[in-house]
Short mmCIF file of C-alpha atoms in Angstrom, two decimals:
data_model
loop_
_atom_site.label_atom_id
_atom_site.label_comp_id
_atom_site.label_asym_id
_atom_site.label_seq_id
_atom_site.Cartn_x
_atom_site.Cartn_y
_atom_site.Cartn_z
CA UNK A 1 116.30 57.96 94.80
CA UNK A 2 116.70 59.36 98.33
CA UNK A 3 120.22 60.58 97.52
CA UNK A 4 118.99 62.18 94.31
CA UNK A 5 116.16 63.94 96.16
CA UNK A 6 118.61 65.19 98.79
CA UNK A 7 120.93 66.56 96.12
CA UNK A 8 118.07 68.34 94.39
CA UNK A 9 116.88 69.75 97.70
CA UNK A 10 120.34 71.10 98.43
CA UNK A 11 120.46 72.74 95.00
CA UNK A 12 117.04 74.29 95.60
CA UNK A 13 117.99 75.56 99.06
CA UNK A 14 121.15 77.15 97.69
CA UNK A 15 119.17 78.83 94.91
CA UNK A 16 116.50 80.13 97.31
CA UNK A 17 119.15 81.56 99.65
CA UNK A 18 120.79 83.31 96.71
CA UNK A 19 117.52 84.73 95.36
CA UNK A 20 115.90 85.88 98.61
CA UNK A 21 118.97 86.74 100.68
CA UNK A 22 118.07 87.84 104.22
CA UNK A 23 114.42 86.96 103.62
CA UNK A 24 115.37 83.27 103.47
CA UNK A 25 115.81 81.47 106.79
CA UNK A 26 116.83 77.98 107.90
CA UNK A 27 114.40 77.04 110.65
CA UNK A 28 115.76 73.52 111.20
CA UNK A 29 118.52 71.97 109.12
CA UNK A 30 117.88 68.61 110.77
CA UNK A 31 114.22 68.56 109.73
CA UNK A 32 114.95 70.46 106.51
CA UNK A 33 112.53 73.24 107.39
CA UNK A 34 112.99 76.66 105.77
CA UNK A 35 111.04 79.90 105.52
CA UNK A 36 110.81 82.86 103.17
CA UNK A 37 109.53 86.31 104.17
CA UNK A 38 107.45 87.97 101.46
CA UNK A 39 106.72 91.71 101.62
CA UNK A 40 104.65 93.23 98.87
CA UNK A 41 101.94 95.88 98.46
CA UNK A 42 102.24 96.90 102.15
CA UNK A 43 101.46 93.30 103.12
CA UNK A 44 103.62 90.67 104.81
CA UNK A 45 103.58 86.88 104.59
CA UNK A 46 105.81 84.08 105.84
CA UNK A 47 105.94 80.79 103.94
CA UNK A 48 107.47 77.91 105.88
CA UNK A 49 108.21 74.62 104.10
CA UNK A 50 109.50 71.26 105.22
CA UNK A 51 111.08 69.02 102.59
CA UNK A 52 110.39 65.28 103.13
CA UNK A 53 112.84 62.66 101.90
CA UNK A 54 110.70 61.88 98.83
CA UNK A 55 110.54 65.53 97.67
CA UNK A 56 110.66 66.56 94.89
CA UNK A 57 110.44 63.30 92.95
CA UNK A 58 107.34 61.82 94.56
CA UNK A 59 105.79 64.25 97.05
CA UNK A 60 105.37 67.98 97.65
CA UNK A 61 106.87 69.81 100.60
CA UNK A 62 104.56 70.42 103.54
CA UNK A 63 103.96 74.10 104.21
CA UNK A 64 102.39 76.63 106.55
CA UNK A 65 101.54 80.18 105.55
CA UNK A 66 101.43 83.01 108.06
CA UNK A 67 99.52 85.97 106.60
CA UNK A 68 97.35 87.97 109.04
CA UNK A 69 95.73 89.89 106.16
CA UNK A 70 94.54 86.65 104.50
CA UNK A 71 91.34 85.06 105.78
CA UNK A 72 88.40 82.92 104.81
CA UNK A 73 87.68 82.34 101.14
CA UNK A 74 90.69 84.35 99.98
CA UNK A 75 92.99 82.07 101.97
CA UNK A 76 91.35 79.00 100.44
CA UNK A 77 91.78 80.59 97.02
CA UNK A 78 95.52 81.07 97.49
CA UNK A 79 95.97 77.55 98.88
CA UNK A 80 94.20 76.28 95.77
CA UNK A 81 96.71 78.13 93.59
CA UNK A 82 99.61 76.51 95.45
CA UNK A 83 98.07 73.05 95.07
CA UNK A 84 97.61 73.61 91.33
CA UNK A 85 101.25 74.63 91.00
CA UNK A 86 102.31 71.32 92.52
CA UNK A 87 99.94 69.31 90.31
CA UNK A 88 101.21 71.10 87.22
CA UNK A 89 104.86 70.58 88.24
CA UNK A 90 104.87 67.11 89.82
CA UNK A 91 108.43 65.88 90.34
CA UNK A 92 109.89 69.39 90.10
CA UNK A 93 111.24 71.81 92.70
CA UNK A 94 108.36 74.16 93.46
CA UNK A 95 109.21 76.35 96.47
CA UNK A 96 110.29 79.27 94.27
CA UNK A 97 107.06 78.95 92.25
CA UNK A 98 105.06 78.99 95.47
CA UNK A 99 106.81 82.09 96.80
CA UNK A 100 106.29 84.04 93.60
CA UNK A 101 102.63 82.98 93.34
CA UNK A 102 102.07 84.23 96.87
CA UNK A 103 103.79 87.49 95.94
CA UNK A 104 101.57 87.86 92.87
CA UNK A 105 98.49 87.17 94.99
CA UNK A 106 99.59 89.88 97.45
CA UNK A 107 99.94 92.40 94.64
CA UNK A 108 96.48 91.54 93.32
CA UNK A 109 95.01 91.70 96.82
CA UNK A 110 96.63 95.09 97.48
CA UNK A 111 95.31 96.51 94.21
CA UNK A 112 91.79 95.31 95.04
CA UNK A 113 92.02 96.95 98.46
CA UNK A 114 93.11 100.26 96.90
CA UNK A 115 90.22 100.16 94.43
CA UNK A 116 87.73 99.44 97.22
CA UNK A 117 89.13 102.28 99.35
CA UNK A 118 88.96 104.65 96.39
CA UNK A 119 85.37 103.65 95.63
CA UNK A 120 84.40 104.06 99.28
CA UNK A 121 85.91 107.57 99.33
CA UNK A 122 84.05 108.45 96.14
CA UNK A 123 80.77 107.24 97.63
CA UNK A 124 81.39 109.31 100.77
CA UNK A 125 82.19 112.35 98.65
CA UNK A 126 79.07 111.86 96.53
CA UNK A 127 76.91 111.46 99.63
CA UNK A 128 78.42 114.42 101.48
CA UNK A 129 78.60 116.97 98.68
CA UNK A 130 74.84 117.42 98.10
CA UNK A 131 74.35 117.62 101.87
CA UNK A 132 77.02 120.29 102.21
CA UNK A 133 75.67 122.23 99.25
CA UNK A 134 72.17 122.06 100.66
CA UNK A 135 73.39 123.36 104.00
CA UNK A 136 75.16 126.27 102.32
CA UNK A 137 72.02 127.08 100.31
CA UNK A 138 69.85 126.91 103.45
CA UNK A 139 71.99 129.36 105.41
CA UNK A 140 69.73 132.38 105.97
CA UNK A 141 70.85 135.93 105.32
CA UNK A 142 72.45 137.53 108.36
CA UNK A 143 71.81 141.19 109.17
CA UNK A 144 74.35 142.93 111.41
CA UNK A 145 73.49 146.05 113.41
CA UNK A 146 75.62 149.01 114.41
CA UNK A 147 78.37 148.58 116.98
CA UNK A 148 77.38 149.85 120.42
CA UNK A 149 79.95 150.90 123.04
CA UNK A 150 78.86 150.94 126.68
CA UNK A 151 81.58 151.79 129.17
CA UNK A 152 84.32 149.21 128.50
CA UNK A 153 82.10 146.82 126.58
CA UNK A 154 81.40 146.67 122.86
CA UNK A 155 78.27 145.02 121.42
CA UNK A 156 77.11 144.24 117.92
CA UNK A 157 73.77 142.56 117.22
CA UNK A 158 73.19 140.02 114.46
CA UNK A 159 69.81 138.84 113.22
CA UNK A 160 68.67 136.04 110.90
CA UNK A 161 65.32 134.42 110.15
CA UNK A 162 65.57 130.68 110.86
CA UNK A 163 63.07 127.88 110.29
CA UNK A 164 65.02 124.79 111.42
CA UNK A 165 67.74 123.62 113.80
CA UNK A 166 70.04 123.13 110.83
CA UNK A 167 69.66 126.80 109.90
CA UNK A 168 70.51 127.81 113.46
CA UNK A 169 73.72 125.84 113.14
CA UNK A 170 74.48 127.39 109.77
CA UNK A 171 74.01 130.91 111.09
CA UNK A 172 76.27 130.28 114.08
CA UNK A 173 78.90 128.66 111.90
CA UNK A 174 78.82 131.62 109.52
CA UNK A 175 79.12 134.13 112.35
CA UNK A 176 82.07 132.30 113.91
CA UNK A 177 83.94 132.57 110.62
CA UNK A 178 84.32 136.25 111.55
CA UNK A 179 87.43 136.53 113.73
CA UNK A 180 85.96 139.38 115.79
CA UNK A 181 82.96 137.24 116.65
CA UNK A 182 85.06 134.15 117.28
CA UNK A 183 87.36 136.07 119.66
CA UNK A 184 84.59 137.91 121.52
CA UNK A 185 84.47 137.42 125.29
CA UNK A 186 80.78 136.51 125.28
CA UNK A 187 78.69 135.36 122.33
CA UNK A 188 75.19 135.07 123.70
CA UNK A 189 72.31 134.16 121.41
CA UNK A 190 68.71 133.01 121.34
CA UNK A 191 66.43 131.50 118.74
CA UNK A 192 62.79 130.62 118.38
CA UNK A 193 60.96 129.10 115.41
CA UNK A 194 58.01 126.92 114.45
CA UNK A 195 59.23 123.85 112.53
CA UNK A 196 57.40 122.93 109.34
CA UNK A 197 54.48 120.61 110.02
CA UNK A 198 54.66 121.14 113.78
CA UNK A 199 52.48 122.98 116.27
CA UNK A 200 55.21 123.20 118.92
CA UNK A 201 57.70 126.06 118.93
CA UNK A 202 61.40 125.19 119.16
CA UNK A 203 63.47 127.64 121.19
CA UNK A 204 66.71 127.86 123.15
CA UNK A 205 69.39 130.31 124.23
CA UNK A 206 73.04 130.53 125.25
CA UNK A 207 74.49 132.88 127.90
CA UNK A 208 78.15 132.08 127.09
CA UNK A 209 79.25 133.15 130.57
CA UNK A 210 77.16 136.33 130.71
CA UNK A 211 74.52 135.65 133.35
CA UNK A 212 70.98 135.54 131.96
CA UNK A 213 71.99 137.38 128.77
CA UNK A 214 70.71 134.65 126.46
CA UNK A 215 67.57 134.24 128.53
CA UNK A 216 66.77 137.95 128.25
CA UNK A 217 67.21 137.78 124.47
CA UNK A 218 64.86 134.82 124.31
CA UNK A 219 62.34 136.71 126.42
CA UNK A 220 62.40 139.52 123.87
CA UNK A 221 61.76 137.02 121.06
CA UNK A 222 58.85 135.52 122.97
CA UNK A 223 57.32 138.96 123.37
CA UNK A 224 57.43 139.54 119.62
CA UNK A 225 55.82 136.25 118.49
#
């Protein structure tokens, strides 16, 4: 029986080498240990098997599976598939069946990952879209004054009625979409508003390198409240 098992093992090894080419490796001819690299669905696995003297007639090969992407319950699931293959093919050569079942599992796993990524992106899009639309709707109307030239400097005032910090951000974002504003040497601003449901005024200013310019603008707003 040992000679028959050895002959069948040699036939199987020759077949595996022919099928998998450079992905098939002899780890130890003495211990009859071999490995097959499996690359599928952007995943990689390495199945290593050792063929005992009573394989395939009476016992399965021992194996180890290196697959960094495979953990926990999913790993147990795949190992269960490999065990079932042996039980359903007792006495037969099974390494090829194992390799192809692992490959199939990798394809299924990759497809599940793609579906989950797609669903996650859809959820993000669904969550973000109403928020973005709301921000666009909340952007107050901006009124721009006449351009004023004073010596070598050019000024243009912009005014908007704001009622929240979000609206302040929307106004600034809208203004900076204008290339002339975005490229200006100094973009000083000030804001002041009473948030809904609050008795405390929110205010702030920005000098943008022009000493006290934002502060003076804020002082003007304070004098008009």
